[in-house]
Amino acid sequence: MRRSLLMLFLALSATLGGYAQGRGGGRGGPPPTPRAAAPFDMTGYWVSVIAEDWRWRMFPNRGDYGGVPLNAEGRKVADAWDPSKDETAGEQCKAYGAPGMMRMPGRFHITWQDDQTLKIETDAGKQTRIFHFGPVPAAGADLQGVSKAEWELAQQGVGFAIAGDRGGAPAGSLKVITTNVREGYLRRNGVPYSGNAKLTEYYDLIREANGVTYLVLTSTLEGSNLSDSTPDFGCPLQETG
């Protein structure tokens, strides 16, 4: 398994909300909620800046799966992709599942649904991702799967380590593991992943000295059956508000 890098530079077009960042929970008190314990605030409106893998993300063509290590079965599925058949079968949203969603061109609205649940609403495919810090509800397989989230506070996260020291970065990452997804497309041109895929993501907030803020997403897709190893991801997120 190869770790893949998805650097998503999303442009924030609104002022971030002022949620408490403290660890909370005085001596003998209850532990802080995930919302209160957050090492950074990633809520707001963001827009993807398409840089890395521009041609695949903007103009996907059938049979063009460069950079994705597919096995023979995966190549067979990708070569046979027919969007008209997907539409006829009511499967026109297969490209908007969790493994491919965050690489799509478009806007993202991130909010706290409650103190234990983070929500990402997307323009592309009009999909909504839900990150559960508490118990994960039982659910059947769907495009977004089931996502279990946690803050990694003790050390700089995986995404931060790959991005490097950019200055002003909070000490911590949001780690999200998504399973129970329905089979879908890693790219809009039919590059497939199967229903037993496991998606691991690390979200890091990077603040540049010039005031620009980036939300960096590092992701790994494994156990998909259709790929011999994890594809490499890379793209950028930029604050404008």
Coordinates of C-alpha atoms in Angstrom, one line a residue:
M1 CA 0.0 0.0 0.0
R2 CA 1.3 3.4 -1.0
R3 CA 0.3 6.6 0.9
S4 CA -1.2 9.0 -1.5
L5 CA -1.3 12.8 -1.2
L6 CA -4.3 14.9 -1.9
M7 CA -3.5 18.5 -1.4
L8 CA -6.8 20.3 -1.9
F9 CA -6.4 24.1 -1.9
L10 CA -9.9 25.4 -1.2
A11 CA -10.7 29.1 -1.2
L12 CA -12.5 30.3 1.8
S13 CA -15.1 32.9 0.8
A14 CA -16.5 33.7 4.2
T15 CA -15.1 34.6 7.7
L16 CA -14.6 31.5 9.8
G17 CA -16.9 31.1 12.8
G18 CA -15.6 31.8 16.2
Y19 CA -15.8 28.5 17.9
A20 CA -14.0 27.8 21.2
Q21 CA -10.6 26.2 20.6
G22 CA -9.8 25.4 24.2
R23 CA -9.3 21.8 25.5
G24 CA -12.1 22.5 28.1
G25 CA -12.9 20.2 30.9
G26 CA -11.3 21.6 34.1
R27 CA -9.9 19.3 36.7
G28 CA -12.6 16.8 37.5
G29 CA -15.0 18.2 34.8
P30 CA -16.3 16.4 31.7
P31 CA -14.1 16.1 28.7
P32 CA -14.5 18.8 26.0
T33 CA -16.7 18.1 23.1
P34 CA -15.0 17.5 19.7
R35 CA -16.2 20.9 18.6
A36 CA -14.6 22.6 21.6
A37 CA -11.4 20.5 21.5
A38 CA -10.7 21.3 17.8
P39 CA -7.1 22.5 17.3
F40 CA -8.4 24.7 14.4
D41 CA -11.6 25.8 12.9
M42 CA -12.2 24.6 9.3
T43 CA -15.8 25.8 9.0
G44 CA -16.8 28.2 6.3
Y45 CA -17.1 28.3 2.5
W46 CA -14.2 26.9 0.4
V47 CA -13.6 26.5 -3.3
S48 CA -11.1 24.1 -4.9
V49 CA -8.2 25.5 -6.9
I50 CA -7.5 23.0 -9.7
A51 CA -3.7 22.6 -10.1
E52 CA -2.5 19.0 -9.7
D53 CA -4.0 16.4 -12.1
W54 CA -5.8 19.3 -13.9
R55 CA -6.6 17.4 -17.1
W56 CA -8.2 14.4 -15.3
R57 CA -10.2 16.6 -12.9
M58 CA -11.5 19.0 -15.5
F59 CA -11.7 17.0 -18.7
P60 CA -11.9 13.3 -17.9
N61 CA -11.9 11.0 -21.0
R62 CA -12.7 7.3 -21.1
G63 CA -9.6 5.0 -20.9
D64 CA -7.4 7.8 -19.5
Y65 CA -6.5 6.5 -16.0
G66 CA -2.9 7.7 -15.9
G67 CA -1.5 7.8 -12.3
V68 CA -4.0 5.3 -11.0
P69 CA -2.5 1.8 -10.6
L70 CA -5.4 -0.4 -11.7
N71 CA -5.3 -4.1 -12.0
A72 CA -6.7 -6.0 -15.0
E73 CA -10.3 -6.0 -13.7
G74 CA -10.1 -2.2 -12.9
R75 CA -8.8 -1.4 -16.4
K76 CA -11.6 -3.5 -17.9
V77 CA -14.3 -1.6 -16.0
A78 CA -12.7 1.8 -16.8
D79 CA -12.4 1.0 -20.5
A80 CA -16.0 -0.1 -20.7
W81 CA -17.3 3.1 -19.0
D82 CA -20.4 4.5 -20.7
P83 CA -22.1 7.5 -19.0
S84 CA -25.3 7.0 -20.9
K85 CA -25.6 3.5 -19.3
D86 CA -25.0 5.0 -15.9
E87 CA -27.9 7.5 -16.5
T88 CA -30.2 4.8 -17.7
A89 CA -29.5 2.7 -14.6
G90 CA -30.0 5.7 -12.3
E91 CA -26.2 5.6 -11.4
Q92 CA -25.2 9.1 -12.7
C93 CA -23.8 10.0 -9.3
K94 CA -21.3 7.2 -9.1
A95 CA -18.4 9.7 -9.5
Y96 CA -19.5 11.7 -6.4
G97 CA -18.7 9.2 -3.7
A98 CA -16.4 9.9 -0.8
P99 CA -13.2 8.6 -2.4
G100 CA -13.4 11.0 -5.3
M101 CA -15.6 13.9 -4.0
M102 CA -13.0 16.1 -2.4
R103 CA -11.0 16.2 -5.7
M104 CA -14.0 17.6 -7.6
P105 CA -14.0 21.2 -8.9
G106 CA -16.5 23.1 -6.9
R107 CA -17.4 24.7 -3.6
F108 CA -17.6 23.2 -0.1
H109 CA -19.5 24.4 2.9
I110 CA -18.2 23.0 6.2
T111 CA -20.2 23.4 9.4
W112 CA -20.8 21.7 12.7
Q113 CA -24.1 19.8 12.6
D114 CA -23.8 19.5 16.4
D115 CA -21.0 19.3 18.9
Q116 CA -20.2 15.7 17.8
T117 CA -20.8 15.9 14.1
L118 CA -19.0 17.8 11.3
K119 CA -20.8 18.3 7.9
I120 CA -19.4 19.0 4.5
E121 CA -21.9 20.1 1.8
T122 CA -20.6 20.0 -1.8
D123 CA -21.7 21.6 -5.1
A124 CA -20.5 18.7 -7.2
G125 CA -23.2 16.1 -7.2
K126 CA -25.0 18.0 -4.4
Q127 CA -23.6 15.5 -1.9
T128 CA -23.2 15.8 1.8
R129 CA -20.5 14.1 3.9
I130 CA -21.0 13.6 7.7
F131 CA -18.1 13.0 10.0
H132 CA -19.1 11.4 13.3
F133 CA -16.8 11.9 16.3
G134 CA -19.2 10.0 18.5
P135 CA -20.8 6.6 17.9
V136 CA -21.1 5.8 14.2
P137 CA -24.7 5.0 13.2
A138 CA -25.5 1.7 11.5
A139 CA -26.3 2.3 7.9
G140 CA -26.4 0.5 4.5
A141 CA -23.8 1.2 1.9
D142 CA -24.1 4.5 0.0
L143 CA -22.0 6.9 -2.0
Q144 CA -20.6 8.7 1.1
G145 CA -20.2 5.6 3.3
V146 CA -19.8 5.9 7.1
S147 CA -17.1 8.3 8.4
K148 CA -15.5 8.1 11.8
A149 CA -13.6 11.2 12.8
E150 CA -11.1 12.1 15.6
W151 CA -8.7 14.9 16.4
E152 CA -5.1 13.9 16.5
L153 CA -3.6 16.4 18.9
A154 CA -0.5 14.9 20.4
Q155 CA 1.7 15.3 17.3
Q156 CA 1.7 16.9 13.9
G157 CA -0.6 14.9 11.7
V158 CA 0.4 12.9 8.6
G159 CA -0.9 15.6 6.3
F160 CA 1.2 18.3 8.1
A161 CA 4.3 16.1 7.9
I162 CA 3.9 15.8 4.1
A163 CA 3.1 19.5 3.5
G164 CA 6.1 20.6 5.7
D165 CA 6.4 23.4 8.1
R166 CA 4.5 26.3 6.6
G167 CA 4.4 28.5 9.7
G168 CA 1.4 29.2 11.9
A169 CA 0.0 25.7 11.5
P170 CA -2.0 24.4 14.5
A171 CA -0.6 21.3 16.3
G172 CA -3.1 18.7 15.2
S173 CA -5.0 17.1 12.4
L174 CA -8.5 15.9 11.7
K175 CA -8.4 12.2 10.9
V176 CA -11.4 10.6 9.1
I177 CA -11.8 6.9 8.2
T178 CA -14.6 6.1 5.8
T179 CA -15.9 2.6 5.1
N180 CA -19.2 1.0 3.9
V181 CA -19.1 2.9 0.7
R182 CA -21.1 1.8 -2.4
E183 CA -18.9 1.1 -5.4
G184 CA -18.2 4.2 -7.5
Y185 CA -15.7 6.1 -9.6
L186 CA -12.4 7.6 -8.4
R187 CA -12.5 9.9 -11.4
R188 CA -15.5 11.0 -13.4
N189 CA -14.3 9.0 -16.4
G190 CA -15.2 5.6 -14.8
V191 CA -12.0 4.8 -13.0
P192 CA -13.5 2.4 -10.4
Y193 CA -13.2 1.5 -6.7
S194 CA -15.2 -1.3 -5.1
G195 CA -17.5 -1.5 -2.1
N196 CA -14.9 -2.7 0.3
A197 CA -12.7 0.3 -0.1
K198 CA -11.3 2.1 3.0
L199 CA -10.6 5.8 2.7
T200 CA -8.3 7.5 5.3
E201 CA -8.1 11.3 5.3
Y202 CA -6.1 13.8 7.3
Y203 CA -7.2 17.5 7.2
D204 CA -4.6 20.2 8.2
L205 CA -5.0 23.9 8.3
I206 CA -1.9 25.8 7.1
R207 CA -1.6 29.6 7.5
E208 CA 1.0 31.3 5.4
A209 CA 3.0 34.4 6.6
N210 CA 1.2 36.5 4.0
G211 CA -2.2 35.7 5.5
V212 CA -3.3 33.1 3.0
T213 CA -4.8 30.0 4.6
Y214 CA -4.9 26.5 3.1
L215 CA -6.8 23.4 4.1
V216 CA -4.6 20.5 3.1
L217 CA -6.2 17.1 2.7
T218 CA -3.9 14.0 2.6
S219 CA -5.8 10.8 1.7
T220 CA -5.2 7.1 1.2
L221 CA -7.6 4.6 -0.5
E222 CA -6.9 0.9 0.1
G223 CA -8.5 -2.4 -0.1
S224 CA -10.5 -1.5 -3.2
N225 CA -10.1 -4.8 -5.0
L226 CA -9.8 -2.9 -8.3
S227 CA -6.4 -1.2 -7.7
D228 CA -3.1 -2.9 -7.1
S229 CA -2.0 0.0 -4.8
T230 CA -3.2 3.4 -3.6
P231 CA -3.3 6.2 -6.2
D232 CA -1.5 9.4 -5.5
F233 CA -3.6 12.4 -4.9
G234 CA -2.6 16.1 -4.8
C235 CA -4.4 19.4 -5.0
P236 CA -4.6 22.9 -3.1
L237 CA -7.3 25.1 -0.7
Q238 CA -7.0 28.9 -0.2
E239 CA -8.7 31.3 2.1
T240 CA -10.1 34.5 0.6
G241 CA -12.4 35.8 3.4

